[in-house]
Short mmCIF file of C-alpha atoms in Angstrom, two decimals:
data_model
loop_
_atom_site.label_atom_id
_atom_site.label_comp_id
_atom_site.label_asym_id
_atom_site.label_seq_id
_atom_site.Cartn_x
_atom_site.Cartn_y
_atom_site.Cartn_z
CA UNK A 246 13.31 119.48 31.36
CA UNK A 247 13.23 116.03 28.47
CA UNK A 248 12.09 113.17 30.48
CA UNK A 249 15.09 111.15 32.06
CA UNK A 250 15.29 108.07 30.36
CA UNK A 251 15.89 104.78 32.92
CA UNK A 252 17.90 101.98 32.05
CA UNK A 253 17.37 99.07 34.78
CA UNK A 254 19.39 96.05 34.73
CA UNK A 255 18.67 93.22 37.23
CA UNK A 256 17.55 94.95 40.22
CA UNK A 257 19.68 98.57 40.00
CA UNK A 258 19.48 101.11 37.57
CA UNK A 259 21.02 104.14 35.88
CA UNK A 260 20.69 107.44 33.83
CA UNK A 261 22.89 109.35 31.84
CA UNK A 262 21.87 112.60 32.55
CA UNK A 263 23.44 115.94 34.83
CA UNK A 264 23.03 115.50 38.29
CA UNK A 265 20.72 117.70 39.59
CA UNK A 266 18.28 116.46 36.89
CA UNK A 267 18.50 113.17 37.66
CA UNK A 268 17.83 114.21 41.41
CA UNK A 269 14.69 116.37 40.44
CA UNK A 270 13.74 113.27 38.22
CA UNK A 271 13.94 111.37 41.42
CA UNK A 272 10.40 110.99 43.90
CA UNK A 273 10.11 112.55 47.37
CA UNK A 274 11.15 111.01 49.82
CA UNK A 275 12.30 107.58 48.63
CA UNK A 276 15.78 106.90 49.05
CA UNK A 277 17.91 106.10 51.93
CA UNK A 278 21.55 107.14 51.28
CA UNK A 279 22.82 109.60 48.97
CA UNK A 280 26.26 108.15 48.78
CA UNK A 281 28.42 110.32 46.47
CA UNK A 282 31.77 111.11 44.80
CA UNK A 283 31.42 114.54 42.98
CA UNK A 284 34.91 115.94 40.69
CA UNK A 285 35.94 118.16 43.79
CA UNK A 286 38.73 119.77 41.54
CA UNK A 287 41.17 118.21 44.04
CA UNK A 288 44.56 118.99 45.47
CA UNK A 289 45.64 122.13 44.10
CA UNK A 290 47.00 125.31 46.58
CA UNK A 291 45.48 127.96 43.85
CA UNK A 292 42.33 127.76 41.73
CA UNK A 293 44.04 127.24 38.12
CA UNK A 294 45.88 124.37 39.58
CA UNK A 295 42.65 123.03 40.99
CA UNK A 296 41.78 123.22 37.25
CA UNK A 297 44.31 121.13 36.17
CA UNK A 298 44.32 118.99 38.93
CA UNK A 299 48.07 119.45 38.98
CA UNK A 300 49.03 117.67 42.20
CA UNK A 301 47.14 114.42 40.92
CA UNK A 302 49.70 114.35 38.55
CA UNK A 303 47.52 115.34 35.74
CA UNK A 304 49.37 117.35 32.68
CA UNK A 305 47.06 118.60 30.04
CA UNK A 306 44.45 120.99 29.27
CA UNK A 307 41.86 118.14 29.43
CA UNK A 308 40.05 117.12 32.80
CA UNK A 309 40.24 113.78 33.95
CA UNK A 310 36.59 113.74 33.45
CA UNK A 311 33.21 116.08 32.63
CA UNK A 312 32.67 118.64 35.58
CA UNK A 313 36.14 118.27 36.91
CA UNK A 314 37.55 121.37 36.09
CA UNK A 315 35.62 123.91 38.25
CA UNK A 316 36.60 126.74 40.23
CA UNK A 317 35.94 126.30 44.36
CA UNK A 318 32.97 128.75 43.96
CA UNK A 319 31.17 126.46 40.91
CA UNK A 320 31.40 123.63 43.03
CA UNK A 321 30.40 124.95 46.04
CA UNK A 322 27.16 126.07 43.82
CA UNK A 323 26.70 122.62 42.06
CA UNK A 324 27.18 120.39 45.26
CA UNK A 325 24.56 122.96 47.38
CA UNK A 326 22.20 122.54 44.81
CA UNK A 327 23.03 118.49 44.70
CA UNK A 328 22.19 118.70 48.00
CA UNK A 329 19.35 120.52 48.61
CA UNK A 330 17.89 118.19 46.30
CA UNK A 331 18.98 115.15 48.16
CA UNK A 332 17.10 116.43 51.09
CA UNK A 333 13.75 116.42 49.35
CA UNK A 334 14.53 112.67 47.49
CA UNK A 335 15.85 111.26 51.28
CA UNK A 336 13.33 109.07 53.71
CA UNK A 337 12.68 110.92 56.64
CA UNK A 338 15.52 108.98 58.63
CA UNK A 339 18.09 109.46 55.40
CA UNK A 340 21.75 110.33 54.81
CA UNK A 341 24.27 112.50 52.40
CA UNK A 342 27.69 111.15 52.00
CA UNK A 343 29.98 113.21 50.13
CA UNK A 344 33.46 112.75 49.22
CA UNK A 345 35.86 115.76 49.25
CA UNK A 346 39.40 116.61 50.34
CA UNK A 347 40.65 118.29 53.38
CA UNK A 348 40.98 121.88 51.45
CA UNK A 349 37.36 121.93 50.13
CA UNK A 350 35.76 121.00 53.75
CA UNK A 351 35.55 124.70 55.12
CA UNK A 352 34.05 125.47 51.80
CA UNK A 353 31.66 122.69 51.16
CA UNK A 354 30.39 121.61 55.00
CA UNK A 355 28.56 125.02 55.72
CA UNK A 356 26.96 125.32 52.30
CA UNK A 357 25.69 121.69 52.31
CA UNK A 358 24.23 121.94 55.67
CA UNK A 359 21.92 125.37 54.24
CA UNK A 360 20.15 122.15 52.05
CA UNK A 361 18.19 121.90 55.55
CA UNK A 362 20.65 118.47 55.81
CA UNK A 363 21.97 118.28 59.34
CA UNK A 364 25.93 117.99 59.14
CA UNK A 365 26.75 115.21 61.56
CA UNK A 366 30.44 113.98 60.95
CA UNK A 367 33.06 113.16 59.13
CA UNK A 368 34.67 110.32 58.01
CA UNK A 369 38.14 109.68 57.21
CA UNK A 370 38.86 106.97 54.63
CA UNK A 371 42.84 106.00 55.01
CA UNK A 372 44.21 104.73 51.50
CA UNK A 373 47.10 103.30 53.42
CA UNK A 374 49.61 105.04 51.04
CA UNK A 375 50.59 108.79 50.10
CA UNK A 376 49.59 110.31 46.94
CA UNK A 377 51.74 113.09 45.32
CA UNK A 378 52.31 116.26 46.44
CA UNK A 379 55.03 117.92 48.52
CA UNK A 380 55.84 117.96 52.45
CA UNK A 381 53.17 115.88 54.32
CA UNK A 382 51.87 114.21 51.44
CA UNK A 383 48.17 113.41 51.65
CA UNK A 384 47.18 109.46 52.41
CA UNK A 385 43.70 110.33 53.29
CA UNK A 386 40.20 111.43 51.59
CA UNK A 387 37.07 112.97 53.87
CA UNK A 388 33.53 111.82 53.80
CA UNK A 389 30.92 114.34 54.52
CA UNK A 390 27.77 113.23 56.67
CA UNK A 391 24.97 115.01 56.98
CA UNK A 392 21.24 113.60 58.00
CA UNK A 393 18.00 114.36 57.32
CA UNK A 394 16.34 113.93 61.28
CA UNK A 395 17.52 111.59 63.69
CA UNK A 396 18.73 108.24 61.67
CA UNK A 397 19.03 104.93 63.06
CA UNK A 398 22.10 102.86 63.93
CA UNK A 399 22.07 100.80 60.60
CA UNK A 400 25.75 99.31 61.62
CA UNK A 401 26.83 99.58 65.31
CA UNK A 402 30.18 98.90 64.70
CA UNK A 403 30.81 101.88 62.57
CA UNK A 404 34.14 104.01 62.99
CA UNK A 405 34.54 107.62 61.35
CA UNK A 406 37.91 106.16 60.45
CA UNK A 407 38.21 104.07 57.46
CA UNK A 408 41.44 101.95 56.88
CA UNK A 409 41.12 100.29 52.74
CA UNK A 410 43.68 100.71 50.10
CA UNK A 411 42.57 102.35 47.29
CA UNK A 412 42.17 100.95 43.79
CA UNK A 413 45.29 99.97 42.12
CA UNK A 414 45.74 101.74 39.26
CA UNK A 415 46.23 98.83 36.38
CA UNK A 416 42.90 98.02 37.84
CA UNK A 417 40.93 101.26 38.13
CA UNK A 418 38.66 101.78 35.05
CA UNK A 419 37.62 105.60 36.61
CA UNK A 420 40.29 108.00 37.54
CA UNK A 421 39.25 108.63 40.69
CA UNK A 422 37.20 105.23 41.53
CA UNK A 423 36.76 104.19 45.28
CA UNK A 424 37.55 100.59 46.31
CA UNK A 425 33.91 98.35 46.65
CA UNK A 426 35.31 97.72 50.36
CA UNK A 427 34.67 101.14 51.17
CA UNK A 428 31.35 102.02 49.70
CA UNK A 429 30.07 98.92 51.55
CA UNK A 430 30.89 99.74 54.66
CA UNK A 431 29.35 103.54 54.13
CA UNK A 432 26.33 101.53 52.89
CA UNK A 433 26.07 99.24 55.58
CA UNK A 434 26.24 102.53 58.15
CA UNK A 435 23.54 104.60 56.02
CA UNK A 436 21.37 102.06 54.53
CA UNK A 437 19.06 99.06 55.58
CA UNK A 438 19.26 95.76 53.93
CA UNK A 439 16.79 96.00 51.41
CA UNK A 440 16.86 99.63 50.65
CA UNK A 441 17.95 101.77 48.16
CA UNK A 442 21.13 104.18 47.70
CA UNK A 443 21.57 106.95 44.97
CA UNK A 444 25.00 108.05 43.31
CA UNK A 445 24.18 111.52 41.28
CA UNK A 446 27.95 111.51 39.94
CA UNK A 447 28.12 107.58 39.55
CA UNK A 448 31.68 107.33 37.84
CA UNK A 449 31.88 103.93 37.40
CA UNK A 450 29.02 102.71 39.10
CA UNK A 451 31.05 101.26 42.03
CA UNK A 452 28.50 101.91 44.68
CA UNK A 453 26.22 99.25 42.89
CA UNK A 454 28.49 96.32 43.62
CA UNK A 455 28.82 97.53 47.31
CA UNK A 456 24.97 98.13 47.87
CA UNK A 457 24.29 94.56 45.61
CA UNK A 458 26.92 93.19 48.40
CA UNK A 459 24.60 94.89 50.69
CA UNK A 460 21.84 93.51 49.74
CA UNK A 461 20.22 96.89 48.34
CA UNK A 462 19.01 99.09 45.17
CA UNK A 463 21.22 101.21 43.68
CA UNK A 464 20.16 104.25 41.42
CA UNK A 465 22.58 105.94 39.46
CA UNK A 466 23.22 109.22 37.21
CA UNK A 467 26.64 110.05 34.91
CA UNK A 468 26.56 112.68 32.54
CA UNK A 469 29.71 111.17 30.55
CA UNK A 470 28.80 108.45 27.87
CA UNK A 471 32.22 106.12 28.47
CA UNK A 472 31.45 105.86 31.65
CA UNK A 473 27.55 104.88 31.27
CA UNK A 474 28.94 102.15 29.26
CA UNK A 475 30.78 101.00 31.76
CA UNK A 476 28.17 100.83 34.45
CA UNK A 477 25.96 99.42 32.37
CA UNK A 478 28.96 96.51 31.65
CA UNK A 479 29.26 96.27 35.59
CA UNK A 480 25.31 96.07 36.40
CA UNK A 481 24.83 93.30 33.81
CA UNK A 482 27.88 91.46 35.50
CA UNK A 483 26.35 92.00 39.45
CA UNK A 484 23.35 90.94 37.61
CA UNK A 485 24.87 87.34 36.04
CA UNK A 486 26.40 86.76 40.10
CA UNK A 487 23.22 87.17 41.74
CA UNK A 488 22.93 84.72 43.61
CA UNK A 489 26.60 84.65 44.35
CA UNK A 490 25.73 87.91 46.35
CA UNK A 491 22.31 87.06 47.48
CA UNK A 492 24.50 84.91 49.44
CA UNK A 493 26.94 87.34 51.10
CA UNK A 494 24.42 89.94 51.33
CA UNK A 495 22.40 87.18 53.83
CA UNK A 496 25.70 86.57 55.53
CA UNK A 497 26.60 90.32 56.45
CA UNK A 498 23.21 90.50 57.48
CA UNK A 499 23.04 87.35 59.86
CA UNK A 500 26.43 88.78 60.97
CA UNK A 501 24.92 92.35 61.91
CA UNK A 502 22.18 90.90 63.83
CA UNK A 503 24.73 88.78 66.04
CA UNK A 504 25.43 92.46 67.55
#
């Protein structure tokens, strides 16, 4: 396997690379959360429209983006895989997040939780408004939790229901990004201040603005080159509002020790 090749800017940093490489490129042991939005070929009743990612309103033979057309069984494979190798990069007291929709839970929970990961819960993040589809139209996304051992209580206050809007479109710059309010409050449950969180399928990079807010590291891997460009845009922009953040990070912190 080439040597990944690191780009840091200001305190985070990212690869472009596949994800399970830039997991195996990762050391033992050393990060607190895998926090993590894979292309779960979501929302179709059938695998072709699964493919096509039909009932997200998408109408060509193109995916939204690389990996996201995959049959149930190749991303049952890739995400098993993702995670066995998030078990050997977690601390001792770590956690796997994983997004997914309700019709790829009995699928993906069991085969995660063969990484050796113990699946713990599930969280429920409420967008507040229906998406397309038919009949009782979906408003709602799961989170997967597994842990490696017993973790601590990073965040007391911590619900398995999530109430945030979602990104407005005219705003989202990833077709499937997840609101910065979110990702901080699944950073805030999974990771101390001061450590460090890992997105294998980065997107965007939104999970580095919600672990700077948080006052940690964030590592990141994306296979597609757009979108590297655009983290690295949106780490050199958390990095120009450092202290801006320094300062809220210190707040929620202050804040979480009051409980």
């Amino acid at each position: 396997m080439t040597a990944l090749k690191w780009n840091r800017i200001g305190k985070h940093q990212y690869t472009r690379a596949d994800a399970l490489d830039a997991l195996k490129g990762l050391e033992t042991g050393s990060i607190d959360a895998v926090i993590t939005d894979p292309p779960y070929c979501s929302g179709g009743s059938s695998e072709s429209e699964r493919v096509a990612a039909r009932s997200q309103g998408v109408r060509s033979d193109r995916p939204w983006f690389v990996g996201d057309a995959m049959t149930t069984a190749g991303l049952v494979w890739l995400l098993r895989n993702a995670a066995i190798e998030a078990a050997r990069v977690l601390k001792p007291d770590g956690n796997l997040l994983v997004f997914t929709d309700w019709r790829m839970v009995p699928m993906l929970a069991p085969a995660l939780e063969t990484s050796g990961l113990r699946w713990r819960n599930q969280v429920v993040w409420d967008k507040g408004h229906a998406g397309l589809g038919r009949g009782f139209r979906p408003r709602h996304e799961m989170v997967l939790h597994f842990t490696k051992g017993a973790t601590p209580a990073f965040d007391t206050r911590a619900a398995n229901l999530i109430a945030v809007s979602r990104v407005p479109g005219r705003s989202r710059v990833h077709p499937t990004e997840k609101p910065t309010e979110l990702l901080q409050q699944l950073v805030r449950a999974t990771a101390p201040a001061g450590g460090v969180v890992c997105d294998p399928f980065a997107g965007s990079g939104s999970l580095a603005a919600a672990a700077h807010m948080q006052g940690c590291r964030a590592i990141l891997a994306e296979r597609d080159p757009a979108f590297c460009r655009v983290i690295a845009d949106r780490l050199a922009s958390l990095a120009s509002r450092r202290s801006e953040f320094s300062v809220q990070s210190a707040g929620a912190r202050r804040f979480d020790q009051k409980k």
